[in-house]
Structures are given as C-alpha cells and as structure tokens.
Short mmCIF file of C-alpha atoms in Angstrom, two decimals:
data_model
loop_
_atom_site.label_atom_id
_atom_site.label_comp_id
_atom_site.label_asym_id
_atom_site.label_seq_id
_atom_site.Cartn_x
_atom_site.Cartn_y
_atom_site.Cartn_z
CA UNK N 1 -16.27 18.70 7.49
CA UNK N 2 -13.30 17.41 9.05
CA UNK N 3 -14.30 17.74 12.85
CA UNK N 4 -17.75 15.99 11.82
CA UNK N 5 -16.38 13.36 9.82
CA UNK N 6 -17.13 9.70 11.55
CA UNK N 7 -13.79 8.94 10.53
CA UNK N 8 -11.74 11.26 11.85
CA UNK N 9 -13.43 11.14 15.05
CA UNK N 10 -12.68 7.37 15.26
CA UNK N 11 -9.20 7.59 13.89
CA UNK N 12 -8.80 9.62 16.99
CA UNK N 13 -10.76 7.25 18.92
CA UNK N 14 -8.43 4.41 17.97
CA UNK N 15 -4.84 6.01 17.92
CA UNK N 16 -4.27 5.65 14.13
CA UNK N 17 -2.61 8.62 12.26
CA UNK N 18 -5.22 9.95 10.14
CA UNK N 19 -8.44 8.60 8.56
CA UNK N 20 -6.95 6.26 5.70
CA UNK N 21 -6.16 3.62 8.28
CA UNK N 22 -9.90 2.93 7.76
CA UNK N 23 -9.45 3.11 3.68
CA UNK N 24 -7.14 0.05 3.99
CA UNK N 25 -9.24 -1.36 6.67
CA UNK N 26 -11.87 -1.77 4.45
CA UNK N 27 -10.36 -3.01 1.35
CA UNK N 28 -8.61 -5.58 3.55
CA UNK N 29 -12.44 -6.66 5.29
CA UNK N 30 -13.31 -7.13 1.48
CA UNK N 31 -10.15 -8.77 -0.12
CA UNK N 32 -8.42 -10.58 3.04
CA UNK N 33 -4.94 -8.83 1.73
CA UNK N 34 -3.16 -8.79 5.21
CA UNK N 35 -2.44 -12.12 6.83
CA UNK N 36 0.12 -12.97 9.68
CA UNK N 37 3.37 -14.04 8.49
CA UNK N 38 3.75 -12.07 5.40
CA UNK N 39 6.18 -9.66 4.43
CA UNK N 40 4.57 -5.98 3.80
CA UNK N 41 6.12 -2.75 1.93
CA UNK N 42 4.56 0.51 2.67
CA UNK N 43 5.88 3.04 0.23
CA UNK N 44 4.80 6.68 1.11
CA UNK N 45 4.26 5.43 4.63
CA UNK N 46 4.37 9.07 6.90
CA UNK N 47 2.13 9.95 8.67
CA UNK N 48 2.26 5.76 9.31
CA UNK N 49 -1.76 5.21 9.90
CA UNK N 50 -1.01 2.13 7.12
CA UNK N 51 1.73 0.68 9.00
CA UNK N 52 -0.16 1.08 11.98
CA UNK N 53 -3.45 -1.43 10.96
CA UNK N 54 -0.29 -3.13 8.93
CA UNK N 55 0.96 -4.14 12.83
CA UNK N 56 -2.71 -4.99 14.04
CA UNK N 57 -3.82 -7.03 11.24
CA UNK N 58 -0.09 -9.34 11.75
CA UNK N 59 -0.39 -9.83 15.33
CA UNK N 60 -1.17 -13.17 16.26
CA UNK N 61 -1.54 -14.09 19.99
CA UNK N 62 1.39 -15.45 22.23
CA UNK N 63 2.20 -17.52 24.79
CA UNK N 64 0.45 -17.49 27.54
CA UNK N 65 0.62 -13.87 29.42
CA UNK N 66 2.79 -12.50 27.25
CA UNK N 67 -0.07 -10.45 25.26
CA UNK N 68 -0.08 -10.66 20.96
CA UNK N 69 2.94 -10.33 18.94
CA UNK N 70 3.57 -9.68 15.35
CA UNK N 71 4.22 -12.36 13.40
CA UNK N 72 5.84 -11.21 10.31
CA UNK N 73 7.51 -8.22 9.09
CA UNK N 74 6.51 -4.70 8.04
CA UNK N 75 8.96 -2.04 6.00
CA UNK N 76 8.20 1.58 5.63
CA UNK N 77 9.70 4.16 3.47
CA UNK N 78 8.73 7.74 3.15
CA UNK N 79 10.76 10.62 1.89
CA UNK N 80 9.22 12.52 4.88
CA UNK N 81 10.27 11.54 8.51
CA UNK N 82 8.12 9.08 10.19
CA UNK N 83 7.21 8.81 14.39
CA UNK N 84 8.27 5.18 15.31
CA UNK N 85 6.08 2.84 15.35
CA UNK N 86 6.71 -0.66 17.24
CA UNK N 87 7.99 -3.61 15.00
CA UNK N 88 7.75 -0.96 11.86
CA UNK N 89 10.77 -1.22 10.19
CA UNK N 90 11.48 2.38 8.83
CA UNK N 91 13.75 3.51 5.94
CA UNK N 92 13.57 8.13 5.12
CA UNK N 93 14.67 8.30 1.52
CA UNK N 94 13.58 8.19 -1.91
CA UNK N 95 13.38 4.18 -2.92
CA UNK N 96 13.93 5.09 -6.47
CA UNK N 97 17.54 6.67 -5.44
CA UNK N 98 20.54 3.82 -5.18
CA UNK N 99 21.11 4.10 -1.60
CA UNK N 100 18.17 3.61 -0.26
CA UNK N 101 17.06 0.81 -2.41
CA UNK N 102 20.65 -0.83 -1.54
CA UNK N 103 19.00 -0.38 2.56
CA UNK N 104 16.05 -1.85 1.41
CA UNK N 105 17.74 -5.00 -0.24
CA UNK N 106 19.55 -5.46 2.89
CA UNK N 107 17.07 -5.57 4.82
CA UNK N 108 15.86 -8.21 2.97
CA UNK N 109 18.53 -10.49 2.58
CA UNK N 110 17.50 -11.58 -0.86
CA UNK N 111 14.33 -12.46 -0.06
CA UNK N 112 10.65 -11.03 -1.98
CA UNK N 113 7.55 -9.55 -0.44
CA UNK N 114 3.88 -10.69 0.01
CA UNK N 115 2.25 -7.13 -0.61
CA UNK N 116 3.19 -4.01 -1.63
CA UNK N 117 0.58 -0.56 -0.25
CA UNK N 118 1.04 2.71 -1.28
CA UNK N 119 -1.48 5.44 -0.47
CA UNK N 120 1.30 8.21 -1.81
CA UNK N 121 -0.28 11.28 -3.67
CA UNK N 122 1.72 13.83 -4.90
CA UNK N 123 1.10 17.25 -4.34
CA UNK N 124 -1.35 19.12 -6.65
CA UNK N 125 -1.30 22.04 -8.17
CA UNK N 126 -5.11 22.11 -9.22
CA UNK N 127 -3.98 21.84 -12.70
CA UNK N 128 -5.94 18.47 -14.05
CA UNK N 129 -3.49 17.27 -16.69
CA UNK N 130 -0.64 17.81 -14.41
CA UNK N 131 -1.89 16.50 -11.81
CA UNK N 132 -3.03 13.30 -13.40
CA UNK N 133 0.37 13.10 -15.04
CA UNK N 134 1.89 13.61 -11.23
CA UNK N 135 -0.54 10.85 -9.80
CA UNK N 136 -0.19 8.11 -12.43
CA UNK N 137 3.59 8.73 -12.19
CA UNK N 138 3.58 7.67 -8.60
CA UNK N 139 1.70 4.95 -9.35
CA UNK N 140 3.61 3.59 -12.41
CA UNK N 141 6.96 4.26 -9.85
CA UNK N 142 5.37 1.75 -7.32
CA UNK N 143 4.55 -0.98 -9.97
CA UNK N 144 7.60 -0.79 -11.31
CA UNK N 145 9.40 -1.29 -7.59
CA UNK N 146 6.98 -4.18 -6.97
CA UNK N 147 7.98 -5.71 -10.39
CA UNK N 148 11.30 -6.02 -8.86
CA UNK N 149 10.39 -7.51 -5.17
CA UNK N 150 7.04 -8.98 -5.22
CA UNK N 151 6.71 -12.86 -5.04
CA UNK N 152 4.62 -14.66 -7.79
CA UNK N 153 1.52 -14.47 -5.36
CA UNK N 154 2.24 -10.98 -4.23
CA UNK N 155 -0.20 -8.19 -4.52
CA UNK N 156 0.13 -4.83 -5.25
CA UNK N 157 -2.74 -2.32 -3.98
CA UNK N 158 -1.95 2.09 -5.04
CA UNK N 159 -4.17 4.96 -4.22
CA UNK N 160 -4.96 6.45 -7.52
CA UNK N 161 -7.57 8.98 -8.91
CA UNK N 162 -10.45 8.44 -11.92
CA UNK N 163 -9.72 10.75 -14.31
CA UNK N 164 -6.65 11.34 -17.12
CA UNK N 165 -4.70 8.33 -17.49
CA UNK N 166 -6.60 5.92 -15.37
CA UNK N 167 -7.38 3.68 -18.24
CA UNK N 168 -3.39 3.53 -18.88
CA UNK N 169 -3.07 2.29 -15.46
CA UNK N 170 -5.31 -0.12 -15.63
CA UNK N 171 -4.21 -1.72 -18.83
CA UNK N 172 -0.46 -1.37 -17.62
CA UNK N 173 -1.58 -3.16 -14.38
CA UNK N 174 -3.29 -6.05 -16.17
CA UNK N 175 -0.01 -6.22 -18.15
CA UNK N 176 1.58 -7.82 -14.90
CA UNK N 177 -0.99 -8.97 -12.65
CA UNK N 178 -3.70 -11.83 -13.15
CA UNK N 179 -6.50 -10.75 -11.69
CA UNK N 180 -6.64 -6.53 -11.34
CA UNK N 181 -9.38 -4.61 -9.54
CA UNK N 182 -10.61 -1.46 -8.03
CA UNK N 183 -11.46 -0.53 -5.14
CA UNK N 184 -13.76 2.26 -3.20
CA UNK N 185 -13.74 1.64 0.25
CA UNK N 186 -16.23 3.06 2.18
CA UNK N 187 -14.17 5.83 4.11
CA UNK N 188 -12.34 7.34 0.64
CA UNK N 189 -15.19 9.81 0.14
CA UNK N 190 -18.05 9.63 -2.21
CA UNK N 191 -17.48 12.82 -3.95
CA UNK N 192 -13.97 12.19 -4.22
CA UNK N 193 -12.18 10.72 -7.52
CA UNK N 194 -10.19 8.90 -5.47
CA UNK N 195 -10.03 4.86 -5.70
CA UNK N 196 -7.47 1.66 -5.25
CA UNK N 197 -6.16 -0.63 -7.72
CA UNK N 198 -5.64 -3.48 -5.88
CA UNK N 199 -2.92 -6.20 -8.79
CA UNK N 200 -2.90 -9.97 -7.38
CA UNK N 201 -0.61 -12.63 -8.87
CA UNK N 202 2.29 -11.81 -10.97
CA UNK N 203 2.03 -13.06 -14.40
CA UNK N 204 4.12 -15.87 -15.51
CA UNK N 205 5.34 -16.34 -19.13
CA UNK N 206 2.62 -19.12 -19.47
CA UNK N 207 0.03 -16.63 -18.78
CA UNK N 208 2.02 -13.75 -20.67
CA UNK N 209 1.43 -16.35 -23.90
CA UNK N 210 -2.11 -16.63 -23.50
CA UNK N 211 -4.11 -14.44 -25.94
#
C-alpha cells in the first residue's frame, strides 16, 4: 500500500516529509487558510512536511533576481527533534511545560498568531476508548494553547478521529469559534476515521450572549 500510494510517490516527488503535506494542501485549496504575512504555529510539527507547504504557501516573490522569499513567520514545536527547515522557526519541548511556553512567548514578543495546525496523534494502543480518550486529549491541549495566542480572526485546524468523543469536540470547539467545520481532504484515506476540525473566528462576548 504504501509504495503504491499516489501520495507517497509524490511526496517523494516534491521533497516534503511524508504524505500529510498533501492533507493540509488540500484543506488549504478548499478554505484559503494560509496567506503571506501571517503568523503560523505548528504544534506536533516533526517530521516537518506541515511546515514545509507552511514555507511554500508564505513565499511571495522578491525583488528582481533575488528568487521568492517568505513573507511572514512560521513556529514549530515538537517534543521529537526536527531536521531544519529554512525560515522554520523551531522550538523541541513540550509547549504545555513552563519553559518552553516562556521560549515560545519570547519569540513572540507579545504579539498573537493568525493560525494554529496540529496534525499530532498520539500513539495507540489499539484499545478504542483509550485511544479516543488519548486523541481528543491532544486535541483539547491544542485548543486550549490557541485560546491563549490566537487573534480574534485566528483559526485553529487539529487532526482528529470519528469515533468516541468526537461530538465533545465539536461542541467544545463551537464553544470558542464562530464558524466550526470538518474536514476530509482528499489524501487522509477513505477508509480511515481520520478527519480535521478546522475553528475560524474567536468568539467575542457579544457572540458568547447570543442564544
């Protein structure tokens, strides 16, 4: 399966990391997430195929000669070690531990984010209700660190599975965002349970009041 998938092939093709650059490839043909200037957080970054189409879709073209540049800014953390990648920012550590959120706010002098990605899984142990317990966790861990560094018009997009607890996430993501969505693009496989909740717009107390 994996040597004859299209994707892989192409991922290979192309120089990306592995074959969910083309997952966020094709949520970002649909929903237009990725646009030059923004600030971008990729949590659970390593391998880095993410902050790889992250780079292309910022780069904007230069000056005469000088070839295209990236125009904005792109942060990476993964407990894992990452390969560099060019104008990737990278930060190894656990963002829910002090010391590496206190890097991260540095980094950002104070200032929010655009968009938030996370295609983090955890690993499973074949177990379903652990497992889903394991995956919404991750999930619930990344909308709670974009609660805290997301501008109003920010987005948040998470890999996430159908299944035990889904429902939750949903409801806990329409708790914060205005508009909340998912996604299955067409290189997360068919048979999988895999899909992408994609949160736009933070909610503001005006819209918290609304029935």
């Amino acid at each position: 399966m994996h040597l004859t998938d299209p994707y892989v092939r192409e991922a290979q093709a192309k120089g990306y990391r592995s074959r969910a650059a083309f997952k966020l490839l094709g949520i970002q043909e649909r929903d237009r997430l990725i646009r030059p200037g923004m600030t971008i957080v990729d949590l659970g970054s390593a391998p880095g195929s993410w902050s790889q189409v992250c780079r292309e879709l910022l780069s904007v073209k230069g000056p005469a000669d000088s070839g295209r540049r990236v125009h904005g800014r792109i942060i990476a953390l993964d407990m894992l070690p990452m390969e560099p990648i060019a104008d990737v920012e990278f930060i190894e550590g656990d963002f829910r531990e002090e010391s590496v959120a206190n890097e991260l706010a540095s980094r950002l002098h104070g200032e929010k984010v655009d968009l938030v990605v996370s295609d983090m899984a955890p690993n499973l142990s074949g177990v379903g209700a652990a497992d889903a317990a394991r995956v919404m966790h991750v999930c619930e861990l990344a909308l709670e660190f974009s609660m805290s560094h997301l501008k109003p018009e920010g987005a948040l997009l998470v890999k996430t599975f159908q299944g035990s607890g889904y429902s939750q996430l949903v409801t806990e993501f329409k708790r914060h965002f205005v508009t909340v969505a998912p996604r299955k693009p067409p290189a997360s496989r068919a048979q999988s349970s895999e899909t992408f909740l994609l949160g736009r717009r933070l909610k503001t107390s005006k819209d918290l009041e609304k029935p």
